[in-house]
Coordinates of N, CA, C and O in Angstrom, one line a residue:
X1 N 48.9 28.8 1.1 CA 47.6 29.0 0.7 C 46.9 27.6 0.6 O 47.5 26.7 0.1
X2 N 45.8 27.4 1.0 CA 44.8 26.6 0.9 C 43.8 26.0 0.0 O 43.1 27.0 -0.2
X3 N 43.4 25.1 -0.7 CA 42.4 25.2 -2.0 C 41.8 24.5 -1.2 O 42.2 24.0 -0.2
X4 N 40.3 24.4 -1.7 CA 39.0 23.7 -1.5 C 38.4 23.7 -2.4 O 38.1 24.8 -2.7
X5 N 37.9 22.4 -3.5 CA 37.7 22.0 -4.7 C 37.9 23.5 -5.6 O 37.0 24.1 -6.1
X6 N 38.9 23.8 -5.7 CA 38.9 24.7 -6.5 C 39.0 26.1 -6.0 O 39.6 26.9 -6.7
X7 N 38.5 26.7 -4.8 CA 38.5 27.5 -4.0 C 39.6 27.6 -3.1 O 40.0 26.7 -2.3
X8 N 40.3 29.2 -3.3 CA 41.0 29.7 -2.4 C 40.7 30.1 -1.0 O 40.2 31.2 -0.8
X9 N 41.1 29.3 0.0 CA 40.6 29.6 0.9 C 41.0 30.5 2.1 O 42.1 30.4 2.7
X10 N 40.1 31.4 2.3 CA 41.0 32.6 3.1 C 40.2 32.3 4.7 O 39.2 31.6 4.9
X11 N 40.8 32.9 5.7 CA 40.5 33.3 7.0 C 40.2 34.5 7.1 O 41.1 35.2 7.3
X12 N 38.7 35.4 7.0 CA 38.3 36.3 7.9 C 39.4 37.1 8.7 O 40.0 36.3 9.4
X13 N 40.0 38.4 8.8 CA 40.9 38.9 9.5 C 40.1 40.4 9.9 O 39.2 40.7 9.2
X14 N 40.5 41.0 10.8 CA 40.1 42.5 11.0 C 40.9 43.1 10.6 O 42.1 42.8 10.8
X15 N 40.4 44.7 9.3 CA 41.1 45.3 8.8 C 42.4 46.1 9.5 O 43.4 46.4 8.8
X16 N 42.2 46.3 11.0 CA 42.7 46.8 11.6 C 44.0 46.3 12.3 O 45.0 46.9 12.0
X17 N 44.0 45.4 13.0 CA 44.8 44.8 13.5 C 45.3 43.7 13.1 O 46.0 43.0 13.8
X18 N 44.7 43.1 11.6 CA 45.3 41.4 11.3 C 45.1 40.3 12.0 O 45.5 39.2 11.6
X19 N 44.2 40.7 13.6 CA 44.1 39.8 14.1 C 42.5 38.7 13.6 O 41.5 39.2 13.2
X20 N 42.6 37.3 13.7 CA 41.4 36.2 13.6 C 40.5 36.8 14.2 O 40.4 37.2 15.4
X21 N 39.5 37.1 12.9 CA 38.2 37.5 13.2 C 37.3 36.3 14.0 O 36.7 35.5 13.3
X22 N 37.4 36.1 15.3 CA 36.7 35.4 15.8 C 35.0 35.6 16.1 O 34.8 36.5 16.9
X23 N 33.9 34.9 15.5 CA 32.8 35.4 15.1 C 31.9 34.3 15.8 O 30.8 34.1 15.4
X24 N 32.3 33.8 16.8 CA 31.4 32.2 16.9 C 31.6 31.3 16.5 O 32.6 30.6 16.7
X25 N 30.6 30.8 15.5 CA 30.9 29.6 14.5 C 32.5 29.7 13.4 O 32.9 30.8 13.0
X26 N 32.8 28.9 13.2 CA 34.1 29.6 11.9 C 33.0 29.8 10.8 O 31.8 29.6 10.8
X27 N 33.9 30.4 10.0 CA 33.7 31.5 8.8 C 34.9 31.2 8.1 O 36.0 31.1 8.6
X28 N 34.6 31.1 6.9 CA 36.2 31.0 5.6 C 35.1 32.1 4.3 O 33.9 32.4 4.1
X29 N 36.4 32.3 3.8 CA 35.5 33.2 2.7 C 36.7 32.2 1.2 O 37.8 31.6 1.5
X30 N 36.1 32.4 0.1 CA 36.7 31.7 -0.6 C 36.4 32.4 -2.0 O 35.3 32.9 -2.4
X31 N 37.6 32.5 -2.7 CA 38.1 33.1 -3.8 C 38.5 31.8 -5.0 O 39.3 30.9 -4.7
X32 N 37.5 32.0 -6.6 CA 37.8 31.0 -7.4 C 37.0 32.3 -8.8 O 36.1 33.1 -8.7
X33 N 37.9 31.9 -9.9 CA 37.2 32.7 -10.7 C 36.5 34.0 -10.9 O 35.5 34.4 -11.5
X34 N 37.9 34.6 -10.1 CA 36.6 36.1 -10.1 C 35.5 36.3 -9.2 O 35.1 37.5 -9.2
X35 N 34.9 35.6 -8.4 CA 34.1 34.9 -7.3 C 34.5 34.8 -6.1 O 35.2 33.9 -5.8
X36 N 34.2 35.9 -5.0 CA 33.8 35.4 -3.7 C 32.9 35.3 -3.4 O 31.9 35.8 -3.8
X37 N 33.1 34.0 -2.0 CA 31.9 33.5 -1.8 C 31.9 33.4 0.5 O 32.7 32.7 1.2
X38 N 31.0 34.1 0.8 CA 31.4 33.6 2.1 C 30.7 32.3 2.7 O 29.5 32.1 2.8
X39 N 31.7 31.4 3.2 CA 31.0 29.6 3.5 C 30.6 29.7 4.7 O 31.3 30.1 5.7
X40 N 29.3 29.2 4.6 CA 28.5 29.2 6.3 C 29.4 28.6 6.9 O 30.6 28.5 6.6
X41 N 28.5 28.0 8.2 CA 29.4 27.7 9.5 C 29.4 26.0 9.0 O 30.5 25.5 9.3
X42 N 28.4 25.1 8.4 CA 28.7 23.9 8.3 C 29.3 24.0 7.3 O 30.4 23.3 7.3
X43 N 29.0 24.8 6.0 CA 30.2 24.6 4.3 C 31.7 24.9 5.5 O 32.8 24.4 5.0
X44 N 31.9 25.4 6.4 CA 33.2 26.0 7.2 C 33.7 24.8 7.9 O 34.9 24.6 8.1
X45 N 32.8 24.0 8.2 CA 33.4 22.7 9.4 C 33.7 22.2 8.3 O 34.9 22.1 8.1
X46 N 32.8 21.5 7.0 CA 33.6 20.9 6.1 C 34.6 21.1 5.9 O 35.5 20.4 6.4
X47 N 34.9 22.3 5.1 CA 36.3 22.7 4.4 C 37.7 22.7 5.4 O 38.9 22.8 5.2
X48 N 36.9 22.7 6.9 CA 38.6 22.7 7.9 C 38.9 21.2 8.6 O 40.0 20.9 9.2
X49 N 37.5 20.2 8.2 CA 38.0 18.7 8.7 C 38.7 18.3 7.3 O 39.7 17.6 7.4
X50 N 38.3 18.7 5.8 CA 38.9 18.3 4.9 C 40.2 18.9 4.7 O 40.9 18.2 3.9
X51 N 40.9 20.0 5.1 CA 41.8 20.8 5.1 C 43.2 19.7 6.0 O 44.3 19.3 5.7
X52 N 42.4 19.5 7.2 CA 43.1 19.0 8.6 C 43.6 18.0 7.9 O 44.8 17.9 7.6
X53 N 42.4 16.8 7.3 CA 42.7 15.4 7.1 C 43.9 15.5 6.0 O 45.1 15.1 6.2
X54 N 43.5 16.2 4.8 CA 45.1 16.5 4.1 C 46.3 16.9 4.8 O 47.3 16.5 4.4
X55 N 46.4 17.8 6.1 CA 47.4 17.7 6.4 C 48.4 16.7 7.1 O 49.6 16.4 7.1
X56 N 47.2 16.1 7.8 CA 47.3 14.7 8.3 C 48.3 13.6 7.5 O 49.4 13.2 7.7
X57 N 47.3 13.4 6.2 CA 48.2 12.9 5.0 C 49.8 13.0 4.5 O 50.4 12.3 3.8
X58 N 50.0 14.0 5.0 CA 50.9 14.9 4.2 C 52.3 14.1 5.5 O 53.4 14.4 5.4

């Protein structure tokens, strides 16, 4: 599982087949306190160059 300041961060999937809802721009939806929130396409490039660079780190 993924966090982003505090937010869980999910991938979009189709109910149907589990497969990456591919939509154009990315899309993350994010789970914190009871709270979803779906992150546009730039809150989405943030949270996947910040995601990357921590893995990088790692």
């Amino acid at each position: 599982m993924e966090y982003y300041k505090s937010w869980c961060i999910y991938d979009p999937v189709y109910s149907t087949t589990c497969d990456m809802a591919y939509i154009c721009l990315p899309s993350l939806i994010g789970v914190k306190d009871n709270k979803i929130r779906w992150f546009d396409a730039e809150e989405a490039f943030e949270i996947m160059n910040c995601l990357q660079s921590d893995e990088d780190e790692a």
